[in-house]
Coordinates of C-alpha atoms in Angstrom, one line a residue:
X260 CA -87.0 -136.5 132.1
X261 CA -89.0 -137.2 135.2
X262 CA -88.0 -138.7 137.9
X263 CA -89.6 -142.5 138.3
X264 CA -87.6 -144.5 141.0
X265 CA -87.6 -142.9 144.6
X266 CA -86.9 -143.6 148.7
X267 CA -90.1 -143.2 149.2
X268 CA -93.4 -142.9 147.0
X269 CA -96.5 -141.5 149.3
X270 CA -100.3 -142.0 147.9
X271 CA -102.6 -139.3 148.8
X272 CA -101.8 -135.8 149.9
X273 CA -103.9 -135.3 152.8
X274 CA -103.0 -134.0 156.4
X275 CA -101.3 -137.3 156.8
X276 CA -100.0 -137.6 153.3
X277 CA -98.2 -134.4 152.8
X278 CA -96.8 -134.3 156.2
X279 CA -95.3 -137.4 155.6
X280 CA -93.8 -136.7 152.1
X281 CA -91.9 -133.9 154.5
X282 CA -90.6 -135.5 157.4
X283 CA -89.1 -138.2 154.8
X284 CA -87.4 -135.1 152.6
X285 CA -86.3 -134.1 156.3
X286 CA -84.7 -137.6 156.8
X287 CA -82.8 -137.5 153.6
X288 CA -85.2 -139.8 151.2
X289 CA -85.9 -138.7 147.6
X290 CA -89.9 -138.6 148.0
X291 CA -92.7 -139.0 145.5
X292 CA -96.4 -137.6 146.1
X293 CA -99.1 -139.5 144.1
X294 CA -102.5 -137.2 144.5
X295 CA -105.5 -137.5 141.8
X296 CA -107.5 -134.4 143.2
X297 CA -106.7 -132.0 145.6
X298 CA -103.5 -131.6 147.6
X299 CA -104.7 -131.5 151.2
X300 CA -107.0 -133.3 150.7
X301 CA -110.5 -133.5 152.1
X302 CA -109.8 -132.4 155.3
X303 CA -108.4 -129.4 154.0
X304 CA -110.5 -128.4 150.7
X305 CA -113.4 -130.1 151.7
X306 CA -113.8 -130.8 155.0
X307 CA -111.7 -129.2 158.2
X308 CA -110.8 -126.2 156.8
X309 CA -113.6 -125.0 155.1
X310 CA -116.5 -125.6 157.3
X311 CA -113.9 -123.9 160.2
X312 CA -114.2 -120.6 158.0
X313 CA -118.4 -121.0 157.7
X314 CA -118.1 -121.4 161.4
X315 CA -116.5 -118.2 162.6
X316 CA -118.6 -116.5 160.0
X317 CA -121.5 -117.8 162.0
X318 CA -119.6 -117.0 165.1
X319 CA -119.1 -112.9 163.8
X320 CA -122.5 -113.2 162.7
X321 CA -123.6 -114.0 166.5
X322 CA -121.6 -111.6 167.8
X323 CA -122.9 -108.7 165.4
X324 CA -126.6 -109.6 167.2
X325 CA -125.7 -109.3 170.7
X326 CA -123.2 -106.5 169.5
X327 CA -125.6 -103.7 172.3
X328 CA -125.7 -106.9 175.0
X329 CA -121.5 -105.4 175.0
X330 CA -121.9 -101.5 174.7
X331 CA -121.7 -101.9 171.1
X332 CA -124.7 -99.7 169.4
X333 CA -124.9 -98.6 165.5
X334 CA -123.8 -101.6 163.6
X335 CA -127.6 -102.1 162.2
X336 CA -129.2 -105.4 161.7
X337 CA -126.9 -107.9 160.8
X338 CA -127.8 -110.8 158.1
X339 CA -126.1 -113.4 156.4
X340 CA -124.5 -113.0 153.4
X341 CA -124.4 -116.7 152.3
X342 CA -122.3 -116.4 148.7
X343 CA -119.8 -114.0 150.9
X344 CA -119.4 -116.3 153.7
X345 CA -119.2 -119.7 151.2
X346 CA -116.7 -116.8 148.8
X347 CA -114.5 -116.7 151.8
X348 CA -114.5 -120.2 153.3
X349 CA -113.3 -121.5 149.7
X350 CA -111.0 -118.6 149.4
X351 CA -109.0 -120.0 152.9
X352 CA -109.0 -123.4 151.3
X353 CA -107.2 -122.1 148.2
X354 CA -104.9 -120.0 149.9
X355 CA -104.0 -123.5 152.2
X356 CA -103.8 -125.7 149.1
X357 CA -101.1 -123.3 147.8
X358 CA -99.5 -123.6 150.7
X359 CA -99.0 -126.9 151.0
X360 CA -97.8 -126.9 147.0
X361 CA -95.1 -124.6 148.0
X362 CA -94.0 -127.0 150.7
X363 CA -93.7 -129.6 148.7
X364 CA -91.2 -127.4 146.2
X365 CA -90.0 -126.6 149.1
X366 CA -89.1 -129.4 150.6
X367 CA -88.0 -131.4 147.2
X368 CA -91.2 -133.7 147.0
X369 CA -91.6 -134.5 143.4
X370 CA -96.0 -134.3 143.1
X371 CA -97.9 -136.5 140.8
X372 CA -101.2 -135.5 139.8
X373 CA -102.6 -139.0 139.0
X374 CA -104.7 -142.1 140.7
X375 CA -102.4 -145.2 141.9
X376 CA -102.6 -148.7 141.7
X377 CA -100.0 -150.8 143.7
X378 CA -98.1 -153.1 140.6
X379 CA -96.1 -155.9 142.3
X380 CA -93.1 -155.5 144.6
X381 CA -92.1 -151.8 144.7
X382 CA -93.9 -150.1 142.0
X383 CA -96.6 -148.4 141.2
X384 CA -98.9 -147.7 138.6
X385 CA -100.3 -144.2 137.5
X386 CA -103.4 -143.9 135.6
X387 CA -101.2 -141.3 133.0
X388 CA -98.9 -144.4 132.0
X389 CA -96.1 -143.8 134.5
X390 CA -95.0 -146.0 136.2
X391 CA -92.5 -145.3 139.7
X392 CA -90.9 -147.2 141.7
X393 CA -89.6 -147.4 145.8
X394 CA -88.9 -149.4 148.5
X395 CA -91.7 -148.3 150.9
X396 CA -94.8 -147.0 149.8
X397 CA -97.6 -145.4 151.7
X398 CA -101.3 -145.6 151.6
X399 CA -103.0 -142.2 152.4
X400 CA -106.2 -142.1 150.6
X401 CA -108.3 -140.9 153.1
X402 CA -111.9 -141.7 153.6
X403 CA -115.5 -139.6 152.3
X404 CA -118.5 -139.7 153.5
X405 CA -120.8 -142.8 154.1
X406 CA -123.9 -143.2 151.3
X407 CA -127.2 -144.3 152.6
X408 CA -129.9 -146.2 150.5
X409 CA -132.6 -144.1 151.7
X410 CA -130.8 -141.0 150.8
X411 CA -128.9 -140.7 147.7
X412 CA -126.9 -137.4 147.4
X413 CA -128.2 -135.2 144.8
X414 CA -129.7 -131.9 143.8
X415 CA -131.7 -131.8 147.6
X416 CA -129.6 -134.7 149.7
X417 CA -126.3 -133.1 150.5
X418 CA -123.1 -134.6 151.7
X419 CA -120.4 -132.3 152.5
X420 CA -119.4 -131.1 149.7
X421 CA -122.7 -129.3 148.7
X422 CA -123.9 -128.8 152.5
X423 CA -120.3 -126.5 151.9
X424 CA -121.1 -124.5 148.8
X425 CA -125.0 -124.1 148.5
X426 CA -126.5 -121.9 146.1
X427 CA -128.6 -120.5 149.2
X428 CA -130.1 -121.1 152.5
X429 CA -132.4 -123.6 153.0
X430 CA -135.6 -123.0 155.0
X431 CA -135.8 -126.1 156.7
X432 CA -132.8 -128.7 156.8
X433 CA -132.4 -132.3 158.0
X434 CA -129.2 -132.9 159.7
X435 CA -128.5 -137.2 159.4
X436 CA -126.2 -138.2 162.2
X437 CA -125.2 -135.8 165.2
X438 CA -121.6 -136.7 165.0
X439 CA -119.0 -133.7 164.9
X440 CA -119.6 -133.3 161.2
X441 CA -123.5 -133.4 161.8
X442 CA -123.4 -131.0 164.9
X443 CA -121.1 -128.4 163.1
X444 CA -123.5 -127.8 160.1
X445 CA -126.3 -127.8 162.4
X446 CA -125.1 -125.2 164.0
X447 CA -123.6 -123.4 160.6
X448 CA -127.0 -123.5 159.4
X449 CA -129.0 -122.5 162.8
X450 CA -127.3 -119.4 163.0
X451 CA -127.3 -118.7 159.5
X452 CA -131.2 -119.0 159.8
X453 CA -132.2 -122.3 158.9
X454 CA -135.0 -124.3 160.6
X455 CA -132.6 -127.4 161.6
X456 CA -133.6 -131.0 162.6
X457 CA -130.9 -133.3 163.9
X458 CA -131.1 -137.2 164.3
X459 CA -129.1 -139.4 165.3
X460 CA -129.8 -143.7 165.8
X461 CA -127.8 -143.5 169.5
X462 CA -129.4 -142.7 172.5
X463 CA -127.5 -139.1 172.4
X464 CA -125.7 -136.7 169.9
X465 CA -121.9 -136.9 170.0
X466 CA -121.8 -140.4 170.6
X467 CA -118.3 -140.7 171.5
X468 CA -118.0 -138.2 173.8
X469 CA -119.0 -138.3 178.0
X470 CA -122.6 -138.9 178.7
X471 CA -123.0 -135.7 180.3
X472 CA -121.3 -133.5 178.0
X473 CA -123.3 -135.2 175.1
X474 CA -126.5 -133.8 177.1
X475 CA -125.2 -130.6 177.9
X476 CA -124.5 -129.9 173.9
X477 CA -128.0 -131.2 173.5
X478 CA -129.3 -128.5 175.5
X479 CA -127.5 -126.3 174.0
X480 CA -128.7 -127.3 170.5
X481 CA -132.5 -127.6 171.4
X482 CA -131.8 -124.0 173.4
X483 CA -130.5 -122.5 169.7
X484 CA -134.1 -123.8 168.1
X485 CA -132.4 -126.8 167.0
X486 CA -135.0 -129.8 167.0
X487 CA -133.2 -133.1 168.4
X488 CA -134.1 -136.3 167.4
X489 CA -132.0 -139.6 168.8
X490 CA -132.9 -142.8 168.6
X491 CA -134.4 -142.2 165.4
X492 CA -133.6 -143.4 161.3
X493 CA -134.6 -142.3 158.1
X494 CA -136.2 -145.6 156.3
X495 CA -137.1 -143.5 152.8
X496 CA -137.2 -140.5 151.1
X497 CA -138.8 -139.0 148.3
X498 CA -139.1 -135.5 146.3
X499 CA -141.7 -132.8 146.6
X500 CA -141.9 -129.6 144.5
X501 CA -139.7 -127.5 146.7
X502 CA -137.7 -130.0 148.8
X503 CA -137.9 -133.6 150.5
X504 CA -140.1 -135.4 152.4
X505 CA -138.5 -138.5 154.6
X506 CA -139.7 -141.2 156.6
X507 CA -138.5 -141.3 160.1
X508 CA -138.5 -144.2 162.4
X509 CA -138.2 -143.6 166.1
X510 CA -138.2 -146.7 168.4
X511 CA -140.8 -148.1 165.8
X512 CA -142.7 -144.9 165.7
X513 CA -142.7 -143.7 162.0
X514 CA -143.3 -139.9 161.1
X515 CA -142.9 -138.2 157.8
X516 CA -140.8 -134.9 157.9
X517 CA -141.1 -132.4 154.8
X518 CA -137.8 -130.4 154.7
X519 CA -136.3 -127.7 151.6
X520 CA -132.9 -129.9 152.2
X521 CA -131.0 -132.4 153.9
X522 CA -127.1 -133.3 154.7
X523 CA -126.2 -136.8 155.3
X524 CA -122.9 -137.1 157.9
X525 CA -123.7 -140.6 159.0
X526 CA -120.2 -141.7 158.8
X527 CA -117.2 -142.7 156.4
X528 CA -115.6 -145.5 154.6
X529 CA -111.9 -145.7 154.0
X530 CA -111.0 -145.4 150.3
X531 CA -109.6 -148.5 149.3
X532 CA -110.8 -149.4 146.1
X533 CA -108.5 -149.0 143.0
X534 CA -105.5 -149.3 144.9
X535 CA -104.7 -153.3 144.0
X536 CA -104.9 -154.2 147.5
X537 CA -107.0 -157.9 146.4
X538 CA -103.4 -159.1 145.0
X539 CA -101.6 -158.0 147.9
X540 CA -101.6 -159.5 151.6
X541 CA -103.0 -156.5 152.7
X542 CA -106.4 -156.9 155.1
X543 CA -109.2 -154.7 155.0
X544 CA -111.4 -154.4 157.8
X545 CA -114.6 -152.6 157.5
X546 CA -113.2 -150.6 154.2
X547 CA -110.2 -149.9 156.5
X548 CA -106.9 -151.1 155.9
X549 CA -105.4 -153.4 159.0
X550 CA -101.8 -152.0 160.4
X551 CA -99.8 -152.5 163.0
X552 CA -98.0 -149.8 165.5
X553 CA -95.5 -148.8 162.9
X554 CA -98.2 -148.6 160.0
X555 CA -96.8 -151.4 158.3
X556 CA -99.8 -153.5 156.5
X557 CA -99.5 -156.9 155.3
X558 CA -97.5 -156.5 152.5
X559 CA -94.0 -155.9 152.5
X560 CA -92.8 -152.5 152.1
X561 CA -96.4 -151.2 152.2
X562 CA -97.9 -148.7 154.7
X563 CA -101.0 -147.0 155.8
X564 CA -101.5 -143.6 157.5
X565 CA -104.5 -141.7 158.6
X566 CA -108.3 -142.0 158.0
X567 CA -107.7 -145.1 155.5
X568 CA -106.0 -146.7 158.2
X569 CA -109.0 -146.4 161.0
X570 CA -110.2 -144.7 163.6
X571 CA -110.1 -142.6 165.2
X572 CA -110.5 -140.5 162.0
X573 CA -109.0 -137.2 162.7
X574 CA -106.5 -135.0 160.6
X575 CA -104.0 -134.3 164.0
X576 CA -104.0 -138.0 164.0
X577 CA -102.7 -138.5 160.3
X578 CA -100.6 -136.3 160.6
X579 CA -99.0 -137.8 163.5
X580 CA -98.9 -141.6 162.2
X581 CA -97.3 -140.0 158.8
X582 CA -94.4 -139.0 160.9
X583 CA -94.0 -142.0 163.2
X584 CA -94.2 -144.6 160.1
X585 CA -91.7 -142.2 158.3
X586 CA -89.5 -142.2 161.9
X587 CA -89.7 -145.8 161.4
X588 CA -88.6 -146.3 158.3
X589 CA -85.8 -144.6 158.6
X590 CA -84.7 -147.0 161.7
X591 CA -85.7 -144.4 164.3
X592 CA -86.8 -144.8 167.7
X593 CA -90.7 -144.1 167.5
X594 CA -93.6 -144.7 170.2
X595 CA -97.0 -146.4 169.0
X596 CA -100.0 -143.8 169.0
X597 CA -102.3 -144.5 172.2
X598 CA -106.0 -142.9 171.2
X599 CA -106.2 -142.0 174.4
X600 CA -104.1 -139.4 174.1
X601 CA -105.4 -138.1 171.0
X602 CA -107.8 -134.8 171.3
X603 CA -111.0 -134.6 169.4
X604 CA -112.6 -131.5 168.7
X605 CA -116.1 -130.4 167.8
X606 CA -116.5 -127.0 166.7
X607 CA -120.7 -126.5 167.0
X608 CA -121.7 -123.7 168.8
X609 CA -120.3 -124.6 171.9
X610 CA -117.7 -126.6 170.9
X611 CA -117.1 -130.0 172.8
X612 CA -113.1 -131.5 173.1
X613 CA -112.0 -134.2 175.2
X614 CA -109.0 -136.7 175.8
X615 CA -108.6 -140.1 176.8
X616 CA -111.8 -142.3 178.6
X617 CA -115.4 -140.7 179.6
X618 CA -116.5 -141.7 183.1
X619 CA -118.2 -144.2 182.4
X620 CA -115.7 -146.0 179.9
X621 CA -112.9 -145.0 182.7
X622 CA -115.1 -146.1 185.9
X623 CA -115.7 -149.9 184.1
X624 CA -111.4 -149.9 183.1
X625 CA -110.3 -148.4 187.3
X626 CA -113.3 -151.2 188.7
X627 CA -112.0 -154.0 186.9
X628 CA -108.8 -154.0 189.3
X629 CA -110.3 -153.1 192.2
X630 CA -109.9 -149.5 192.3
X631 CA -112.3 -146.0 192.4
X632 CA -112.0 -143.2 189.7
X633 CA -112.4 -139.4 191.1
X634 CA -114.7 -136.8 189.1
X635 CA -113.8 -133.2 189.2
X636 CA -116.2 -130.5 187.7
X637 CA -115.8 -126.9 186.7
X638 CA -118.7 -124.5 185.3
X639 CA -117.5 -121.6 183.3
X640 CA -120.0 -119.4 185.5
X641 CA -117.2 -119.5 188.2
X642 CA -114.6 -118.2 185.9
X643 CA -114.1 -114.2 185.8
X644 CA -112.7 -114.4 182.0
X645 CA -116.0 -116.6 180.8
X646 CA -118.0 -114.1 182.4
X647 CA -116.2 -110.8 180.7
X648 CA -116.8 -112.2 177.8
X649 CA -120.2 -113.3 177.9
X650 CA -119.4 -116.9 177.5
X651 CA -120.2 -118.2 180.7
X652 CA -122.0 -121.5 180.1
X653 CA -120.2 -125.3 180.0
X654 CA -118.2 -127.3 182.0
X655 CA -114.5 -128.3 182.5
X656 CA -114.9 -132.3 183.5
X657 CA -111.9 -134.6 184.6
X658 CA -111.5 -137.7 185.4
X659 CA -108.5 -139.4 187.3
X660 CA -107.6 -142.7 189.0
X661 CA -108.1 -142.5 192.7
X662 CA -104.8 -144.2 193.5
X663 CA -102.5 -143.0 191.1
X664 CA -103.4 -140.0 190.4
X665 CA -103.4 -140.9 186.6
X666 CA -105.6 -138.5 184.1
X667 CA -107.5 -140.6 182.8
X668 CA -110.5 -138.4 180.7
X669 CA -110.8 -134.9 180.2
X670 CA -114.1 -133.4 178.7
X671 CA -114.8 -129.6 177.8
X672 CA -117.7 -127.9 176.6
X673 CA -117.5 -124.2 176.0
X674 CA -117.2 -122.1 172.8
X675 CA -113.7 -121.9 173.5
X676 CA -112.6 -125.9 173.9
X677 CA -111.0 -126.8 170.9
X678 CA -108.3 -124.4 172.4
X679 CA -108.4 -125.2 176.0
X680 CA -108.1 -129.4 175.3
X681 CA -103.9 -129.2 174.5
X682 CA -103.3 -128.3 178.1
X683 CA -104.7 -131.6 179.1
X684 CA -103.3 -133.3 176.1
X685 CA -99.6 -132.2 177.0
X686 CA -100.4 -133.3 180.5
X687 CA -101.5 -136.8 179.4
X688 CA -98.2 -136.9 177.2
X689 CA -95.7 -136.0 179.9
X690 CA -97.8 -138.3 182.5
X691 CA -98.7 -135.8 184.8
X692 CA -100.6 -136.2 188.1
X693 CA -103.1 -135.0 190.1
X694 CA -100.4 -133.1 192.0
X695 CA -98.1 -131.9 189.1
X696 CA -101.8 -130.0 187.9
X697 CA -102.7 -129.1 191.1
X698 CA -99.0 -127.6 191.3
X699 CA -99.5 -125.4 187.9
X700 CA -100.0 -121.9 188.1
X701 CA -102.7 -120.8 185.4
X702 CA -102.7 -117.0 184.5
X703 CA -105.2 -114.9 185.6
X704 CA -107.7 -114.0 184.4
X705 CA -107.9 -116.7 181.8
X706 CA -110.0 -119.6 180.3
X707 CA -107.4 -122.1 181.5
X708 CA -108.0 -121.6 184.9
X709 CA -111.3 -123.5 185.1
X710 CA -108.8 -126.7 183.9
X711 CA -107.2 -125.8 186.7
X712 CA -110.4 -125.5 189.0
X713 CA -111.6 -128.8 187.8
X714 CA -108.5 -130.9 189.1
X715 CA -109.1 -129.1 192.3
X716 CA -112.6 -130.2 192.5
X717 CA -111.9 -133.9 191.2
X718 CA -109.7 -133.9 195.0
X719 CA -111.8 -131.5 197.4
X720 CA -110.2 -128.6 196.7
X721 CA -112.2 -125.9 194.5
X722 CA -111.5 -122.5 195.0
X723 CA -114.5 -120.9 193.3
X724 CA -117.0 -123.6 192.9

């Protein structure tokens, strides 16, 4: 007979889910999974994972074309193979979601393929008639992608699960917000051949990230044959014989745009319907659930991890809160998450990463008490290792408190930022200075070094700039 009354009882095995159904096992609790899809959830089947594979296939695609700029003669003309690359990319997601099935043997988790609705105090009810039972329960339903009026997801308006698998390459594409999700299948599709648009209603692409970086990856785009739109919203669409033709609205110019597809990544909503919530005392907040710094909601007993817990909406930062709540629970010491020290990544052709405040964001927090920020700057054409490798455009840009010496922002654009960002991230988590990077010795020749370089600059002190 199954199991029905456990430690712990986790809903939703995502990258915050899962990882928390672990480190509870790890602790000693007998844990219960609830997941009615997928385990890994989006990020994994259907979002991280996957468009990572499309990417590098774009990115071995790339290199294949400038293969002679490198010596390399012979290898022909080389073209897309769209069902390969889509074969593969869902091929890495299986292999994953195994993976994480074997940890959760592994590790003792007993899984639940069902939907859950919280039942009063403790319990929970499946949609298969089962009902379990534990003292703490968490929330980690995740989030999908925001609907818009003017374009409802079908045969020709993609979200991400179709922008992922299609049948074959559009011709001409729409792109609907240039946030990470919209700037990675931009560029997926550039390279692949598409003819890409990309708007966005903010004055620049990546939104969130520093105003010069944001401008920089523009360049970069429109340099790629990407057309750029900001500023700019789709107010209706409607079907043609091949494809779509939309209304766009810039600053209260209007212009019609006739494209084979489109993929809407203008945002998400936390998944909080089903779940009971409206006879609980848990608050929702813009379709996110409202937690404190140990994840507890409202509601005794009752937790919430990751994307359906707010922003900032990133799998690294699930997985981290799905620890801490678990730490907590179990009466451990545990440090609330500060998003300033939380890396985001976007993986376009370049990529763009950055910790903590922008310049601008950390200029208005230093001026408030009377103090002065310092800027330090870094182009990749100054780096030996960029250059070898033919990847010599971006910038390494950091930003620190005059006084203290205090990192207070680091920004990266470069092919290769997703994998230089951690060095700044452990030095924001061990409260590093100025001096302590100034200090470090970076390998040479390497990548890292323009981190390095940058610091230097912030202070007077490049060496190759």
């Amino acid at each position: 007979m199954t199991k029905s009354v456990f430690d712990l009882i986790v809903v939703g095995g995502g990258p915050g889910g899962y990882v928390a159904a672990i480190r509870a096992t790890q602790l000693g609790m007998s844990v219960a999974l609830v997941e009615r899809a997928e385990l890994g959830g989006i990020c994994l089947n259907w979002g991280c994972i996957p468009t990572k594979a499309l990417l590098h296939s774009a990115t071995v695609l790339r290199a294949c074309r400038e293969a002679t700029h490198y010596g390399v003669t012979g290898a022909g003309e080389a073209r897309p193979d769209l069902a390969a690359m889509v074969a593969r990319s869902r091929k890495v997601a299986g292999r994953l979601g195994q993976g994480v099935a074997h940890l959760m043997k592994k590790n003792g988790v007993t899984v639940f393929a069902a939907s859950a609705t919280l039942a009063g105090s403790g319990k929970l009810a499946l949609d298969n008639g089962t009902t379990l039972s534990a003292k703490h329960i968490i929330l980690a339903t995740g989030a999908r992608a925001r609907d818009l009026p003017a374009l409802p997801v079908g045969e020709r308006i993609w979200a991400y699960r179709q922008a992922l698998a299609p049948a074959e390459i559009p011709k001409s594409l729409l792109v609907v917000g240039a946030g990470a999700i919209g700037a990675e299948f931009a560029s997926f599709y550039r390279a692949i051949g598409s003819d890409v648009t990309l708007i966005d209603m903010t004055p620049e692409i990546l939104p969130q990230e520093d105003a010069e970086i944001s401008q920089l990856a523009r360049k970069a785009f429109e340099k790629q044959g990407i057309r750029v739109l900001t500023q700019c919203a789709v107010t209706a669409s409607s079907p043609t014989a091949t494809g779509i033709k939309v209304t766009l609205d810039q600053q209260g110019k209007k212009t019609e745009l006739d494209v084979d597809r489109v993929i809407v990544a203008a945002g998400i909503v936390g998944n909080v319907e089903g779940l009971g919530l409206e006879k609980t005392r848990i608050k929702v907040e813009k379709t996110h659930i409202v937690t404190d710094a140990q994840c507890r909601t409202g509601e005794p007993g009752v937790y919430a991890i990751g994307d359906v817990a707010g922003a900032p909406w990133l799998a690294h930062k699930a997985s981290h809160e799905g620890v801490l709540c678990v730490e907590a629970i179990a009466g451990l010491p545990t440090h609330a998450i500060d998003p300033l020290r939380i890396p985001a990544c976007t993986y376009s052709y370049p990529q763009v990463a950055s910790i903590g405040m922008t310049e601008a964001r950390a200029r208005e927090h230093v001026t408030q008490s009377g103090g002065e920020i310092r800027v330090g700057k870094f182009t990749f054409a100054g780096n030996g290792k960029a250059i070898a490798m033919g990847e010599d455009q971006g910038l390494v840009k950091t930003v620190f408190d005059a006084k203290s010496g205090e990192l207070l922002g680091a920004h990266i654009i470069h092919p290769e930022a997703s994998e230089l960002i951690t060095g700044y991230g452990v030095a924001a988590s061990l409260e590093t200075t100025e001096e302590d990077l100034m200090h470090t010795v970076f390998a040479h020749p390497t990548l890292s070094e323009t981190l390095h370089e940058s610091v230097l600059s912030a202070f007077g002190r490049a060496l190759h700039a």
